[in-house]
mmCIF file of C-alpha atoms in Angstrom:
data_model
loop_
_atom_site.group_PDB
_atom_site.id
_atom_site.type_symbol
_atom_site.label_atom_id
_atom_site.label_comp_id
_atom_site.label_asym_id
_atom_site.label_seq_id
_atom_site.Cartn_x
_atom_site.Cartn_y
_atom_site.Cartn_z
ATOM 1 C CA ASP A 15 -0.442 -0.172 0.040
ATOM 2 C CA ALA A 16 1.016 3.326 -0.519
ATOM 3 C CA GLY A 17 2.217 5.686 2.375
ATOM 4 C CA VAL A 18 1.572 9.442 2.908
ATOM 5 C CA THR A 19 3.131 11.372 -0.869
ATOM 6 C CA GLN A 20 3.802 15.130 0.170
ATOM 7 C CA THR A 21 5.608 16.740 -2.877
ATOM 8 C CA PRO A 22 7.409 18.404 -3.362
ATOM 9 C CA ARG A 23 10.333 17.843 -0.640
ATOM 10 C CA HIS A 24 11.611 20.795 -0.538
ATOM 11 C CA GLU A 25 10.642 24.729 -1.996
ATOM 12 C CA VAL A 26 12.003 28.234 -1.763
ATOM 13 C CA ALA A 27 10.158 30.851 -1.956
ATOM 14 C CA GLU A 28 11.135 34.424 -1.448
ATOM 15 C CA LYS A 29 9.399 36.009 1.468
ATOM 16 C CA GLY A 30 5.523 37.821 -0.417
ATOM 17 C CA GLN A 31 5.300 35.050 -2.332
ATOM 18 C CA THR A 32 2.053 32.594 -2.396
ATOM 19 C CA ILE A 33 3.102 28.594 -1.670
ATOM 20 C CA ILE A 34 1.374 25.358 -2.260
ATOM 21 C CA LEU A 35 1.818 22.273 -1.319
ATOM 22 C CA LYS A 36 0.220 19.062 -2.235
ATOM 23 C CA CYS A 37 -0.101 16.329 0.411
ATOM 24 C CA GLU A 38 -2.111 12.939 -1.077
ATOM 25 C CA PRO A 39 -3.657 10.542 2.031
ATOM 26 C CA VAL A 40 -3.838 6.333 2.614
ATOM 27 C CA SER A 41 -6.251 5.169 0.108
ATOM 28 C CA GLY A 42 -9.284 4.761 1.832
ATOM 29 C CA HIS A 43 -8.326 7.182 5.073
ATOM 30 C CA ASN A 44 -10.976 9.660 6.544
ATOM 31 C CA ASP A 45 -9.390 11.887 8.686
ATOM 32 C CA LEU A 46 -6.318 14.198 6.998
ATOM 33 C CA PHE A 47 -3.760 16.278 9.359
ATOM 34 C CA TRP A 48 -0.735 19.090 8.256
ATOM 35 C CA TYR A 49 1.511 19.800 10.764
ATOM 36 C CA ARG A 50 3.719 22.892 10.598
ATOM 37 C CA GLN A 51 7.720 21.129 12.679
ATOM 38 C CA THR A 52 10.634 23.231 13.872
ATOM 39 C CA LYS A 53 13.095 22.590 16.436
ATOM 40 C CA ILE A 54 11.839 25.377 18.580
ATOM 41 C CA GLN A 55 7.799 24.198 18.760
ATOM 42 C CA GLY A 56 8.199 20.545 18.103
ATOM 43 C CA LEU A 57 5.385 19.483 15.860
ATOM 44 C CA GLU A 58 1.537 22.546 15.599
ATOM 45 C CA LEU A 59 -1.433 21.519 14.555
ATOM 46 C CA LEU A 60 -2.617 23.559 11.804
ATOM 47 C CA SER A 61 -5.410 21.994 10.075
ATOM 48 C CA TYR A 62 -7.996 18.773 9.931
ATOM 49 C CA PHE A 63 -10.196 17.682 8.028
ATOM 50 C CA ARG A 64 -12.642 14.145 8.410
ATOM 51 C CA SER A 65 -14.897 13.202 5.191
ATOM 52 C CA LYS A 66 -13.392 16.236 3.493
ATOM 53 C CA SER A 67 -15.080 18.296 6.092
ATOM 54 C CA LEU A 68 -12.695 21.207 8.042
ATOM 55 C CA MET A 69 -13.081 20.342 11.432
ATOM 56 C CA GLU A 70 -9.851 22.642 12.975
ATOM 57 C CA ASP A 71 -8.263 25.429 11.055
ATOM 58 C CA GLY A 72 -5.517 25.563 13.441
ATOM 59 C CA GLY A 73 -6.030 29.754 14.953
ATOM 60 C CA ALA A 74 -3.332 31.275 15.216
ATOM 61 C CA PHE A 75 -2.632 30.454 11.256
ATOM 62 C CA LYS A 76 -5.659 31.260 10.115
ATOM 63 C CA ASP A 77 -4.854 34.110 8.297
ATOM 64 C CA ARG A 78 -1.418 32.897 5.680
ATOM 65 C CA PHE A 79 -2.235 29.422 5.702
ATOM 66 C CA LYS A 80 -5.133 27.611 3.709
ATOM 67 C CA ALA A 81 -5.583 24.230 3.606
ATOM 68 C CA GLU A 82 -8.302 21.602 1.519
ATOM 69 C CA MET A 83 -8.898 18.709 0.819
ATOM 70 C CA LEU A 84 -10.567 18.670 -2.912
ATOM 71 C CA ASN A 85 -11.582 15.259 -3.049
ATOM 72 C CA SER A 86 -11.098 11.684 -0.604
ATOM 73 C CA SER A 87 -7.447 11.262 -2.679
ATOM 74 C CA PHE A 88 -6.104 15.112 -2.562
ATOM 75 C CA SER A 89 -4.989 18.046 -0.440
ATOM 76 C CA THR A 90 -3.527 21.562 -0.521
ATOM 77 C CA LEU A 91 -1.948 23.792 2.042
ATOM 78 C CA LYS A 92 -1.393 27.654 0.840
ATOM 79 C CA ILE A 93 0.906 29.657 2.199
ATOM 80 C CA GLN A 94 -0.497 32.863 1.097
ATOM 81 C CA PRO A 95 2.231 35.607 1.190
ATOM 82 C CA THR A 96 5.223 33.202 3.108
ATOM 83 C CA GLU A 97 7.145 35.387 5.330
ATOM 84 C CA PRO A 98 10.800 34.185 6.256
ATOM 85 C CA LYS A 99 9.303 32.792 9.782
ATOM 86 C CA ASP A 100 7.506 29.940 7.913
ATOM 87 C CA SER A 101 10.225 28.058 6.855
ATOM 88 C CA ALA A 102 9.939 24.871 8.519
ATOM 89 C CA VAL A 103 8.873 21.855 7.739
ATOM 90 C CA TYR A 104 5.006 20.750 6.250
ATOM 91 C CA LEU A 105 3.584 17.606 7.647
ATOM 92 C CA CYS A 106 0.411 16.245 6.372
ATOM 93 C CA ALA A 107 -0.952 12.331 7.617
ATOM 94 C CA SER A 108 -3.881 10.124 8.101
ATOM 95 C CA SER A 109 -5.354 8.009 9.799
ATOM 96 C CA LEU A 110 -8.603 5.874 9.462
ATOM 97 C CA GLY A 111 -9.950 7.458 12.388
ATOM 98 C CA THR A 112 -9.958 4.949 14.653
ATOM 99 C CA GLY A 113 -7.070 6.850 16.760
ATOM 100 C CA PRO A 114 -3.397 7.721 17.137
ATOM 101 C CA GLU A 115 -2.293 4.338 15.979
ATOM 102 C CA THR A 116 -3.351 4.685 12.401
ATOM 103 C CA LEU A 117 -1.905 7.681 12.062
ATOM 104 C CA TYR A 118 0.418 7.577 8.898
ATOM 105 C CA PHE A 119 2.954 10.620 7.858
ATOM 106 C CA GLY A 120 3.847 11.614 5.199
ATOM 107 C CA SER A 121 7.956 12.906 4.893
ATOM 108 C CA GLY A 122 7.016 16.555 4.278
ATOM 109 C CA THR A 123 8.205 19.188 2.208
ATOM 110 C CA ARG A 124 10.906 21.393 4.205
ATOM 111 C CA LEU A 125 10.169 25.212 3.025
ATOM 112 C CA THR A 126 12.534 27.365 3.131
ATOM 113 C CA VAL A 127 11.342 30.935 2.915
ATOM 114 C CA LEU A 128 14.212 34.145 2.241
ATOM 115 C CA GLY B 20 -4.658 23.962 27.931
ATOM 116 C CA ASP B 21 -3.867 21.275 27.907
ATOM 117 C CA SER B 22 0.030 20.747 27.062
ATOM 118 C CA VAL B 23 3.077 17.936 27.329
ATOM 119 C CA THR B 24 6.580 18.221 28.116
ATOM 120 C CA GLN B 25 10.056 16.762 27.198
ATOM 121 C CA THR B 26 12.544 17.737 29.874
ATOM 122 C CA GLU B 27 15.412 16.456 27.149
ATOM 123 C CA GLY B 28 15.697 18.703 23.982
ATOM 124 C CA GLN B 29 18.812 15.953 23.696
ATOM 125 C CA VAL B 30 20.500 13.198 24.633
ATOM 126 C CA ALA B 31 23.727 11.586 24.107
ATOM 127 C CA LEU B 32 24.647 7.272 25.236
ATOM 128 C CA SER B 33 26.420 5.056 23.594
ATOM 129 C CA GLU B 34 25.997 2.040 22.905
ATOM 130 C CA GLU B 35 24.275 -1.128 25.500
ATOM 131 C CA ASP B 36 23.234 2.523 27.816
ATOM 132 C CA PHE B 37 20.068 2.722 29.690
ATOM 133 C CA LEU B 38 17.736 5.117 28.448
ATOM 134 C CA THR B 39 15.487 7.316 29.723
ATOM 135 C CA ILE B 40 12.995 10.567 28.488
ATOM 136 C CA HIS B 41 10.837 12.181 30.424
ATOM 137 C CA CYS B 42 7.325 12.964 29.517
ATOM 138 C CA ASN B 43 4.646 14.991 31.825
ATOM 139 C CA TYR B 44 1.452 16.365 31.136
ATOM 140 C CA SER B 45 -1.175 18.863 31.321
ATOM 141 C CA ALA B 46 -4.445 17.661 30.533
ATOM 142 C CA SER B 47 -8.470 18.633 31.785
ATOM 143 C CA GLY B 48 -9.679 15.379 30.964
ATOM 144 C CA TYR B 49 -8.458 12.324 31.578
ATOM 145 C CA PRO B 50 -5.801 11.779 28.670
ATOM 146 C CA ALA B 51 -4.578 8.760 26.569
ATOM 147 C CA LEU B 52 -0.953 8.992 26.067
ATOM 148 C CA PHE B 53 1.308 7.956 23.374
ATOM 149 C CA TRP B 54 5.087 8.031 21.650
ATOM 150 C CA TYR B 55 5.956 8.934 18.222
ATOM 151 C CA VAL B 56 9.611 8.056 17.009
ATOM 152 C CA GLN B 57 10.776 9.649 13.582
ATOM 153 C CA TYR B 58 13.867 8.955 11.729
ATOM 154 C CA PRO B 59 15.936 11.137 9.852
ATOM 155 C CA GLY B 60 13.836 11.826 6.491
ATOM 156 C CA GLU B 61 11.301 10.075 7.251
ATOM 157 C CA GLY B 62 7.702 11.860 9.314
ATOM 158 C CA PRO B 63 6.795 10.102 12.891
ATOM 159 C CA GLN B 64 5.765 7.081 13.210
ATOM 160 C CA PHE B 65 3.358 5.810 16.000
ATOM 161 C CA LEU B 66 5.546 4.017 18.714
ATOM 162 C CA PHE B 67 2.684 2.631 21.137
ATOM 163 C CA ARG B 68 0.042 3.726 23.964
ATOM 164 C CA ALA B 69 -1.819 4.011 27.018
ATOM 165 C CA SER B 70 -4.919 4.246 28.518
ATOM 166 C CA ARG B 71 -5.298 3.710 32.086
ATOM 167 C CA ASP B 72 -3.015 4.278 34.777
ATOM 168 C CA LYS B 73 -0.364 2.607 35.662
ATOM 169 C CA GLU B 74 -1.101 0.449 31.929
ATOM 170 C CA LYS B 75 2.494 0.031 30.561
ATOM 171 C CA GLY B 76 2.897 0.236 26.844
ATOM 172 C CA SER B 77 5.704 -1.298 24.985
ATOM 173 C CA SER B 78 6.746 -1.701 21.522
ATOM 174 C CA ARG B 79 10.866 -3.133 20.115
ATOM 175 C CA GLY B 80 12.485 -2.602 23.558
ATOM 176 C CA PHE B 81 11.023 0.553 24.844
ATOM 177 C CA GLU B 82 8.559 0.578 27.205
ATOM 178 C CA ALA B 83 6.593 3.583 29.087
ATOM 179 C CA THR B 84 4.332 3.416 32.251
ATOM 180 C CA TYR B 85 1.285 5.587 32.349
ATOM 181 C CA ASN B 86 1.789 7.632 36.337
ATOM 182 C CA LYS B 87 -1.441 9.774 36.900
ATOM 183 C CA GLU B 88 0.108 10.726 40.416
ATOM 184 C CA ALA B 89 2.961 12.771 38.569
ATOM 185 C CA THR B 90 1.566 12.862 34.839
ATOM 186 C CA SER B 91 4.078 11.730 33.740
ATOM 187 C CA PHE B 92 4.470 8.878 30.454
ATOM 188 C CA HIS B 93 8.644 8.910 30.744
ATOM 189 C CA LEU B 94 10.205 6.986 27.968
ATOM 190 C CA GLN B 95 12.572 3.723 28.785
ATOM 191 C CA LYS B 96 15.001 1.145 27.116
ATOM 192 C CA ALA B 97 17.320 -1.021 29.351
ATOM 193 C CA SER B 98 19.908 -0.945 26.148
ATOM 194 C CA VAL B 99 19.674 1.256 23.590
ATOM 195 C CA GLN B 100 21.925 0.467 19.965
ATOM 196 C CA GLU B 101 23.001 3.005 17.229
ATOM 197 C CA SER B 102 19.593 2.140 15.048
ATOM 198 C CA ASP B 103 17.471 3.986 18.083
ATOM 199 C CA SER B 104 19.144 7.409 16.726
ATOM 200 C CA ALA B 105 16.149 9.418 15.537
ATOM 201 C CA VAL B 106 13.809 11.796 17.569
ATOM 202 C CA TYR B 107 10.774 11.548 19.733
ATOM 203 C CA TYR B 108 7.585 13.046 20.786
ATOM 204 C CA CYS B 109 5.364 12.096 23.601
ATOM 205 C CA ALA B 110 2.046 13.038 22.392
ATOM 206 C CA LEU B 111 -1.318 12.427 24.785
ATOM 207 C CA SER B 112 -5.505 12.507 22.913
ATOM 208 C CA LEU B 113 -7.950 13.336 24.858
ATOM 209 C CA SER B 114 -11.245 12.713 23.144
ATOM 210 C CA SER B 115 -12.111 9.220 21.333
ATOM 211 C CA GLY B 116 -14.280 11.255 18.988
ATOM 212 C CA SER B 117 -12.496 14.278 16.923
ATOM 213 C CA TRP B 118 -9.132 13.553 18.503
ATOM 214 C CA GLN B 119 -7.008 15.389 18.455
ATOM 215 C CA LEU B 120 -2.691 14.714 19.104
ATOM 216 C CA ILE B 121 -1.267 17.562 21.110
ATOM 217 C CA PHE B 122 2.887 16.594 21.099
ATOM 218 C CA GLY B 123 5.621 17.445 23.619
ATOM 219 C CA SER B 124 8.894 19.892 21.131
ATOM 220 C CA GLY B 125 10.552 16.394 20.704
ATOM 221 C CA THR B 126 13.526 14.709 22.557
ATOM 222 C CA GLN B 127 17.035 14.365 20.017
ATOM 223 C CA LEU B 128 18.399 10.932 20.795
ATOM 224 C CA THR B 129 21.620 10.312 19.800
ATOM 225 C CA VAL B 130 23.406 6.463 20.222
ATOM 226 C CA MET B 131 27.289 6.246 19.042
ATOM 227 C CA PRO B 132 28.715 3.178 19.034
#
């Protein structure tokens, strides 16, 4: 079975640009999560979808971060406009929805904003 | 709010050393507790969980015991190997419905041969 696929693996953007990160969850999974990972903050939840419905929009990340599920097998995370402080690894994860044991993460997209 | 605290940001050990990574939590309810491990270039992966007081979770030689009184879930391994080098995350989950994980800041374990 294919795992969670994230593209691109690396992204470099200039300050003020719009970038779109992509995620394909595990087939058949109902829940999809976007996390931001930094050394200082660790893993922070950005968005959470259940059966394509937005359940959590990440509070502090609402203004420039927008996640969407275009269908059950594809999600995007748009950051607009980017700022240097957005430099981090962005992780997508999916789950059957039965509990964290079935949570599978992708390998992430490393974003660098200059 | 609910939170998880890992006091060690980095741990450096030699092979066959004993490992302890400390994890304490603060939660309004009765959480389930988890450990995840992240190898370089990969996303975190589930290691094990415990759901009630005094329950022990374990996997791959790692173990942790849920201590409700001390609000702790410390990760231990009797004899580490170089292949255990990774980042370890402690996490909690409060809801069985719309469950979400709250992660600690992670602990980088480096094991030297």
